[in-house]
Amino acid sequence: MTTPAELLARPLVLPCGQVLPNRLAKAALSEAMGTAAGAPSPALNTLFARWAAGGAGLVITGNVMVDRRQQGEPGNVVLEDERHLAAFQAWAAVKGQGRLWMQLNHPGRQAPRIVAPEPIAPSAVPLEPTSVFAPPRAMTEAEIDDVVLRFAEAARVAQLAGFDGVQIHGAHGYLVSQFLSPRTNLRTDAWGGTPAKRRRFALAVVEAVRAATGPRFALGIKLNSADFQRGGIEEEETLDLLAALEAAGVDLMEISGGTYERPVMMGAQRASTREREAYFLDFAERARTAVRTPLMLTGGFRTALGMGAALESGAVDVIGLGRPLAIEPDLPARLLNGAEGVERTRDVAQGWGRFGGFLEIAWHAQQLQRMGRGLDPDPDRAMWVAAAVSLLDNGFSLMSPRRGG
Ligand SMILES: Cc1cc2nc3c(=O)[nH]c(=O)nc-3n(C[C@H](O)[C@H](O)[C@H](O)COP(=O)(O)O)c2cc1C
């Protein structure tokens, strides 16, 4: 019988020819460690050195913004042009045996007022509470073309800096996912009105990035299986989207789910799902019937047995790990050596009610900050300490469950 460690240790060749040395990936975790000018800070290099040594076959950065006027949270790294190339080169140089990809994002309406006073979105559909998120303005067609080019330019510079690939953030209610969802895309022009037109933005971004980076550069996308909201994107439609993205030449599709109005990416809804660990495994099984492109599944993996079962089912090619790697950055190496699973990762936000999602992110983000300062994570950090630090850092205006990546 093949052991989970053996399954996890198998290399994976992506359609572009790039080889991932094993099946474990660090999923994007927003670090908020950019300088005031939006450049990567030395603290990011210190943090990524931990993950580089941690053994994952693929490390994906937290979301990097493609427009400094439209950021998802204070402290985001911004990549618009070559002005901070040296700092990006220093970041890209922090590599272990795995590949290093940059996640690119535009928040659309999901951007707090303090960093995006004039947000733009497919349609003028506000995000509550509007005291935190300014109501967005519908994008003009020229603005849509501009954002597509921004993704392409950011990818070109990421490649120039030495990153091995980029991942487009098409999940969790940010701009790409706002275009996909009938809840937030009410357009009646070429960019909305039918599923094919709502898909057009995601495809335009993928095609522009591919054209700017060439066929050998890895190109991934993170997608919601569904939004889990009335009127949001449904699984059926996502399957059609996957097929269209496959035709456009995507190398790796990461499956997640939810939005910051409905943050299911942070916690399983049903007991049966919790038992299977992976929150979106059922959808990955359906996705496998629709596409041959390698699939990465993120959300809930905690044991080697759960990861091994997902790989063995054939539905999943890469296991994504988020919160566990904020606490146990060396977990991939331990799993590859036969460890049974996480040791110190726990459900920190249980019992914190409507602030649970926000605190879950704040608590883990503070662990990243610790590693950026050269310290070890602190799994015993009390939640009330995380809440207090977060309020001092960000001010009460961000006390919303929706901040994060
Ligand atoms: C602190 C924090 C920051 C995150 N930032 C991002 C991000 O920048 N981009 C993204 O796609 N997902 C982001 N996520 C979601 C994770 O990538 C992942 O989908 C989620 O944590 C579920 O996986 P897990 O159960 O392994 O943690 C973030 C999650 C946390 C806790």
mmCIF file of C-alpha atoms in Angstrom, residues 158-360:
data_model
loop_
_atom_site.group_PDB
_atom_site.id
_atom_site.type_symbol
_atom_site.label_atom_id
_atom_site.label_comp_id
_atom_site.label_asym_id
_atom_site.label_seq_id
_atom_site.Cartn_x
_atom_site.Cartn_y
_atom_site.Cartn_z
ATOM 1 C CA ALA A 158 7.115 39.094 -11.503
ATOM 2 C CA GLN A 159 8.717 36.891 -14.149
ATOM 3 C CA LEU A 160 11.512 39.415 -14.679
ATOM 4 C CA ALA A 161 12.130 39.479 -10.910
ATOM 5 C CA GLY A 162 12.584 35.716 -10.817
ATOM 6 C CA PHE A 163 9.230 34.323 -9.665
ATOM 7 C CA ASP A 164 8.410 30.933 -11.209
ATOM 8 C CA GLY A 165 4.766 31.725 -11.828
ATOM 9 C CA VAL A 166 1.734 33.798 -10.882
ATOM 10 C CA GLN A 167 -1.657 32.885 -9.530
ATOM 11 C CA ILE A 168 -4.668 35.049 -10.356
ATOM 12 C CA HIS A 169 -6.918 35.479 -7.292
ATOM 13 C CA GLY A 170 -10.306 34.624 -8.732
ATOM 14 C CA ALA A 171 -11.892 33.555 -5.427
ATOM 15 C CA HIS A 172 -13.266 34.927 -2.136
ATOM 16 C CA GLY A 173 -15.323 37.805 -3.525
ATOM 17 C CA TYR A 174 -12.548 39.987 -4.999
ATOM 18 C CA LEU A 175 -12.742 41.646 -8.436
ATOM 19 C CA VAL A 176 -12.352 38.580 -10.685
ATOM 20 C CA SER A 177 -14.935 36.741 -8.626
ATOM 21 C CA GLN A 178 -17.197 39.830 -8.615
ATOM 22 C CA PHE A 179 -17.247 39.636 -12.411
ATOM 23 C CA LEU A 180 -18.109 35.930 -12.276
ATOM 24 C CA SER A 181 -20.970 36.264 -9.798
ATOM 25 C CA PRO A 182 -24.477 37.244 -10.949
ATOM 26 C CA ARG A 183 -24.930 38.845 -7.514
ATOM 27 C CA THR A 184 -22.276 41.484 -8.124
ATOM 28 C CA ASN A 185 -22.112 41.614 -11.936
ATOM 29 C CA LEU A 186 -25.318 43.210 -13.218
ATOM 30 C CA ARG A 187 -23.773 44.474 -16.459
ATOM 31 C CA THR A 188 -25.627 44.161 -19.721
ATOM 32 C CA ASP A 189 -22.688 44.912 -22.040
ATOM 33 C CA ALA A 190 -20.007 42.478 -23.278
ATOM 34 C CA TRP A 191 -18.862 41.813 -19.671
ATOM 35 C CA GLY A 192 -22.084 40.587 -18.099
ATOM 36 C CA GLY A 193 -25.622 39.325 -18.587
ATOM 37 C CA THR A 194 -24.862 35.687 -19.432
ATOM 38 C CA PRO A 195 -22.482 33.149 -17.847
ATOM 39 C CA ALA A 196 -20.184 33.377 -20.899
ATOM 40 C CA LYS A 197 -20.025 37.178 -20.633
ATOM 41 C CA ARG A 198 -19.412 37.081 -16.858
ATOM 42 C CA ARG A 199 -16.515 34.685 -17.523
ATOM 43 C CA ARG A 200 -14.978 37.015 -20.058
ATOM 44 C CA PHE A 201 -13.010 39.104 -17.533
ATOM 45 C CA ALA A 202 -11.296 36.078 -15.929
ATOM 46 C CA LEU A 203 -10.429 34.735 -19.375
ATOM 47 C CA ALA A 204 -9.172 38.115 -20.587
ATOM 48 C CA VAL A 205 -6.860 38.334 -17.558
ATOM 49 C CA VAL A 206 -5.543 34.799 -18.104
ATOM 50 C CA GLU A 207 -4.964 35.379 -21.816
ATOM 51 C CA ALA A 208 -3.217 38.727 -21.237
ATOM 52 C CA VAL A 209 -0.961 37.243 -18.547
ATOM 53 C CA ARG A 210 -0.050 34.319 -20.793
ATOM 54 C CA ALA A 211 0.735 36.655 -23.694
ATOM 55 C CA ALA A 212 2.963 38.796 -21.431
ATOM 56 C CA THR A 213 4.901 35.884 -19.916
ATOM 57 C CA GLY A 214 5.160 33.178 -22.600
ATOM 58 C CA PRO A 215 4.269 29.469 -22.623
ATOM 59 C CA ARG A 216 6.890 28.227 -20.084
ATOM 60 C CA PHE A 217 5.886 30.497 -17.185
ATOM 61 C CA ALA A 218 3.475 28.892 -14.727
ATOM 62 C CA LEU A 219 -0.009 30.404 -14.595
ATOM 63 C CA GLY A 220 -2.517 29.428 -11.943
ATOM 64 C CA ILE A 221 -5.898 30.678 -10.816
ATOM 65 C CA LYS A 222 -7.731 30.366 -7.493
ATOM 66 C CA LEU A 223 -11.467 29.925 -7.860
ATOM 67 C CA ASN A 224 -14.533 29.444 -5.740
ATOM 68 C CA SER A 225 -16.341 26.178 -6.222
ATOM 69 C CA ALA A 226 -19.402 28.267 -5.350
ATOM 70 C CA ASP A 227 -20.115 31.457 -3.414
ATOM 71 C CA PHE A 228 -22.500 29.736 -0.979
ATOM 72 C CA GLN A 229 -24.827 32.722 -1.241
ATOM 73 C CA ARG A 230 -28.281 33.122 -2.712
ATOM 74 C CA GLY A 231 -27.869 34.442 -6.249
ATOM 75 C CA GLY A 232 -24.118 33.790 -6.221
ATOM 76 C CA ILE A 233 -22.181 31.652 -8.683
ATOM 77 C CA GLU A 234 -23.267 27.998 -8.663
ATOM 78 C CA GLU A 235 -21.134 24.893 -9.098
ATOM 79 C CA GLU A 236 -22.553 24.054 -12.546
ATOM 80 C CA GLU A 237 -21.373 27.366 -13.917
ATOM 81 C CA THR A 238 -17.960 26.991 -12.300
ATOM 82 C CA LEU A 239 -17.473 23.698 -14.156
ATOM 83 C CA ASP A 240 -18.004 25.515 -17.478
ATOM 84 C CA LEU A 241 -15.541 28.156 -16.317
ATOM 85 C CA LEU A 242 -12.914 25.498 -15.572
ATOM 86 C CA ALA A 243 -13.271 24.082 -19.075
ATOM 87 C CA ALA A 244 -12.844 27.548 -20.604
ATOM 88 C CA LEU A 245 -9.771 28.213 -18.449
ATOM 89 C CA GLU A 246 -8.278 24.889 -19.466
ATOM 90 C CA ALA A 247 -8.641 25.863 -23.117
ATOM 91 C CA ALA A 248 -6.903 29.169 -22.287
ATOM 92 C CA GLY A 249 -3.854 27.261 -20.996
ATOM 93 C CA VAL A 250 -4.005 27.494 -17.190
ATOM 94 C CA ASP A 251 -1.457 25.233 -15.430
ATOM 95 C CA LEU A 252 -3.043 24.806 -12.013
ATOM 96 C CA MET A 253 -6.542 25.537 -10.737
ATOM 97 C CA GLU A 254 -6.901 26.001 -6.983
ATOM 98 C CA ILE A 255 -10.342 25.285 -5.587
ATOM 99 C CA SER A 256 -11.600 27.238 -2.595
ATOM 100 C CA GLY A 257 -14.996 28.736 -1.832
ATOM 101 C CA GLY A 258 -16.950 31.495 -0.164
ATOM 102 C CA THR A 259 -16.679 35.245 0.092
ATOM 103 C CA TYR A 260 -16.026 37.544 3.014
ATOM 104 C CA GLU A 261 -19.803 37.930 3.333
ATOM 105 C CA ARG A 262 -19.916 34.165 3.716
ATOM 106 C CA PRO A 263 -16.451 32.949 4.736
ATOM 107 C CA VAL A 264 -16.824 29.190 4.273
ATOM 108 C CA MET A 265 -13.177 28.977 3.157
ATOM 109 C CA MET A 266 -12.318 29.231 6.861
ATOM 110 C CA GLY A 267 -14.598 26.521 8.185
ATOM 111 C CA ALA A 268 -16.569 23.516 7.090
ATOM 112 C CA GLN A 269 -20.326 23.796 7.153
ATOM 113 C CA ARG A 270 -21.315 20.178 7.598
ATOM 114 C CA ALA A 271 -20.078 17.469 9.961
ATOM 115 C CA SER A 272 -19.603 15.060 7.027
ATOM 116 C CA THR A 273 -17.347 17.620 5.339
ATOM 117 C CA ARG A 274 -15.333 18.090 8.520
ATOM 118 C CA GLU A 275 -14.795 14.354 8.741
ATOM 119 C CA ARG A 276 -13.388 14.305 5.215
ATOM 120 C CA GLU A 277 -11.236 17.296 6.206
ATOM 121 C CA ALA A 278 -11.175 19.002 2.840
ATOM 122 C CA TYR A 279 -14.022 21.533 2.647
ATOM 123 C CA PHE A 280 -14.415 21.448 -1.147
ATOM 124 C CA LEU A 281 -13.448 17.866 -2.037
ATOM 125 C CA ASP A 282 -16.890 16.997 -3.434
ATOM 126 C CA PHE A 283 -16.527 19.800 -5.931
ATOM 127 C CA ALA A 284 -12.968 18.774 -6.843
ATOM 128 C CA GLU A 285 -14.337 15.335 -7.702
ATOM 129 C CA ARG A 286 -16.827 16.948 -10.073
ATOM 130 C CA ALA A 287 -14.168 19.274 -11.470
ATOM 131 C CA ARG A 288 -11.961 16.307 -12.306
ATOM 132 C CA THR A 289 -14.655 15.027 -14.662
ATOM 133 C CA ALA A 290 -14.687 18.401 -16.472
ATOM 134 C CA VAL A 291 -10.943 19.132 -16.863
ATOM 135 C CA ARG A 292 -7.549 17.428 -16.984
ATOM 136 C CA THR A 293 -5.665 20.492 -15.741
ATOM 137 C CA PRO A 294 -3.943 19.826 -12.387
ATOM 138 C CA LEU A 295 -6.195 20.747 -9.465
ATOM 139 C CA MET A 296 -5.111 22.105 -6.093
ATOM 140 C CA LEU A 297 -7.540 21.904 -3.204
ATOM 141 C CA THR A 298 -7.285 24.216 -0.191
ATOM 142 C CA GLY A 299 -9.298 24.470 2.999
ATOM 143 C CA GLY A 300 -9.341 22.175 6.000
ATOM 144 C CA PHE A 301 -6.484 19.706 5.390
ATOM 145 C CA ARG A 302 -4.897 18.771 8.725
ATOM 146 C CA THR A 303 -3.812 15.095 8.596
ATOM 147 C CA ALA A 304 -1.549 13.050 6.328
ATOM 148 C CA LEU A 305 -4.332 10.484 5.981
ATOM 149 C CA GLY A 306 -6.809 13.130 4.767
ATOM 150 C CA MET A 307 -4.286 14.514 2.289
ATOM 151 C CA GLY A 308 -3.303 11.049 1.091
ATOM 152 C CA ALA A 309 -6.959 10.077 0.577
ATOM 153 C CA ALA A 310 -7.607 13.215 -1.468
ATOM 154 C CA LEU A 311 -4.591 12.484 -3.702
ATOM 155 C CA GLU A 312 -5.453 8.818 -3.990
ATOM 156 C CA SER A 313 -9.033 9.611 -5.050
ATOM 157 C CA GLY A 314 -7.486 11.044 -8.218
ATOM 158 C CA ALA A 315 -9.603 14.197 -7.909
ATOM 159 C CA VAL A 316 -6.806 16.319 -6.501
ATOM 160 C CA ASP A 317 -3.179 16.780 -7.582
ATOM 161 C CA VAL A 318 -1.888 19.315 -5.049
ATOM 162 C CA ILE A 319 -2.797 19.833 -1.373
ATOM 163 C CA GLY A 320 -3.037 23.486 -0.329
ATOM 164 C CA LEU A 321 -2.229 24.465 3.258
ATOM 165 C CA GLY A 322 -3.002 27.903 4.673
ATOM 166 C CA ARG A 323 -3.414 28.401 8.434
ATOM 167 C CA PRO A 324 -1.299 25.364 9.418
ATOM 168 C CA LEU A 325 1.739 26.972 7.794
ATOM 169 C CA ALA A 326 1.257 30.168 9.791
ATOM 170 C CA ILE A 327 1.862 28.085 12.914
ATOM 171 C CA GLU A 328 3.979 25.186 11.661
ATOM 172 C CA PRO A 329 6.050 26.478 8.728
ATOM 173 C CA ASP A 330 8.019 23.217 8.580
ATOM 174 C CA LEU A 331 4.887 21.045 8.327
ATOM 175 C CA PRO A 332 5.453 19.984 4.666
ATOM 176 C CA ALA A 333 8.904 18.581 5.460
ATOM 177 C CA ARG A 334 7.507 16.717 8.464
ATOM 178 C CA LEU A 335 4.618 15.264 6.440
ATOM 179 C CA LEU A 336 7.043 14.128 3.750
ATOM 180 C CA ASN A 337 8.998 12.408 6.508
ATOM 181 C CA GLY A 338 5.932 10.504 7.683
ATOM 182 C CA ALA A 339 4.374 12.807 10.317
ATOM 183 C CA GLU A 340 0.672 12.162 10.937
ATOM 184 C CA GLY A 341 -0.471 15.750 10.645
ATOM 185 C CA VAL A 342 -0.588 19.123 12.335
ATOM 186 C CA GLU A 343 0.541 19.348 15.944
ATOM 187 C CA ARG A 344 -0.156 22.878 17.089
ATOM 188 C CA THR A 345 -2.730 24.138 14.567
ATOM 189 C CA ARG A 346 -6.145 24.667 16.171
ATOM 190 C CA ASP A 347 -9.519 26.215 15.620
ATOM 191 C CA VAL A 348 -8.752 29.568 17.233
ATOM 192 C CA ALA A 349 -11.912 31.525 16.546
ATOM 193 C CA GLN A 350 -14.464 29.083 17.911
ATOM 194 C CA GLY A 351 -16.960 30.889 20.118
ATOM 195 C CA TRP A 352 -16.150 34.406 18.867
ATOM 196 C CA GLY A 353 -19.480 34.760 17.025
ATOM 197 C CA ARG A 354 -19.745 37.251 14.222
ATOM 198 C CA PHE A 355 -16.158 38.425 14.684
ATOM 199 C CA GLY A 356 -14.827 34.874 14.327
ATOM 200 C CA GLY A 357 -13.809 35.189 10.666
ATOM 201 C CA PHE A 358 -12.031 38.489 11.251
ATOM 202 C CA LEU A 359 -10.245 37.232 14.363
ATOM 203 C CA GLU A 360 -9.236 34.000 12.648
#
